[in-house]
Amino acid sequence: MFDEIRFNRIDNLPKYVFAEINELKAKLKAQGKNVIDFSMGNPDKDTPKHIVDELCKTAYKPGNHGYSPSQGIPEVLDAITWWYNDRYGVVLDPKTQAVATIGSKDGYSHLAYAITNPGDTAVVPTPTYPIHSYSFILAGGFVEDLKLKFDHNYNVDEDHFFDELNHIFDKAHVKPKYILVNFPHNPTSATVTLEFYERLVALAKERRFYIISDIAYGDISFGGYTTPSIMEVAGATDVAVESFTVSKSYNMAGWRIGFFVGNKKLINALIKLKSWLDYGMFAPIQKATVEALTGDQTCVNIITARYNHRQDLLIHEYAKIGWIIRKNKASMFSWAKLPKEIAYMGSLEFCKKILDEEHVAFSPGVGFGDDGEGFVRIALIQDDETIKLSAKKIQKFIQKYTK
Ligand SMILES: Cc1ncc(COP(=O)(O)O)c(C=O)c1O
């Protein structure tokens, strides 16, 4: 019925590549199959007890059950800016330079919606976490891809990045208004130096564009590497905002809380839009987030060490079956070239087939755009025994399909 009635925004969205994997996963689970799931950046462990305790304590207290300010309660805004000062030595004003969002993914879609005029262009490095580009597209903007190059140790080739970015500006009729950067990068785990942000802030001032930086995996780094924040650059708040989330390094993915800080004009645009759209998050969730950000940080070290250990184990176990994966310095993912014997399948076919036949789920690289083809993203969310078991299943699959 009503076939002539179209929903352009939705009808023009391509099928979400991961939806195919998710549907198959759901079907197998419904059949009672035990799926080894490496497909989502969804931490497998529970939220640390002191954070859950704070939620329970504040949920039982009277006066915490009504609507709360959509920007975030004052305590959480203070905790966010305290966290930035503690981690990065940066001073931010909680009232005008911080906003809590219902997860940072939600924040991305609403930030883009707030600041994109029809036809605006944003530069987004590829491959990309889909919402980073689709937030602009859904808001009526365009996206200019910037293909990332990085070395065997997943260090971004920063000179190449700036050559490409300058090239995009030189050839553009309408200059891009935004660039979105995300390091440690999803899906590749690639990292940058603080100097990268210094160059980016200087270029943004020269070429007149805003920077949106996502450091969702900022806490999860290994081997002496620490993730820089763009906020560490003097004058960054003139041109940049940055987001972080408690989902990853505090195992709080289901709680749905993240935040943005930085440039007052962009933060204010998001605060204003949110004041129309939402009534804020449940106050006890925000109070528990205060506990996460300002309380004992031992849990972050434990969570980070676990991802480091799992990455080493996975690299070791998969190397035994001939699948060579290099070690990265940050994030909760491995970004792995398809095993050469089955590379002919392409990433989506490989992921669908190995899920269907061996019940092992990966994210196909092509789901992060064409530049992700030839790779899979492996989320390090399985325990040691399961990682070892997955290697056996992959070996069986490769043997079956080697031509
Ligand atoms: C790079 C990046 N940013 C943001 C998010 C969203 O995190 P959340 O909405 O849970 O805060 C994710 C989730 O996977 C991510 O990988």
PDB file of C-alpha atoms in Angstrom, residues 87 226 264 293:
ATOM      1  CA  ARG A  87      44.441  12.606  31.541  1.00  0.00           C
ATOM      2  CA  THR A 226      49.750   6.742  24.851  1.00  0.00           C
ATOM      3  CA  LYS A 264      32.100  26.508  22.225  1.00  0.00           C
ATOM      4  CA  LEU A 293      35.754   8.954  35.341  1.00  0.00           C
TER       5      LEU A 293
END
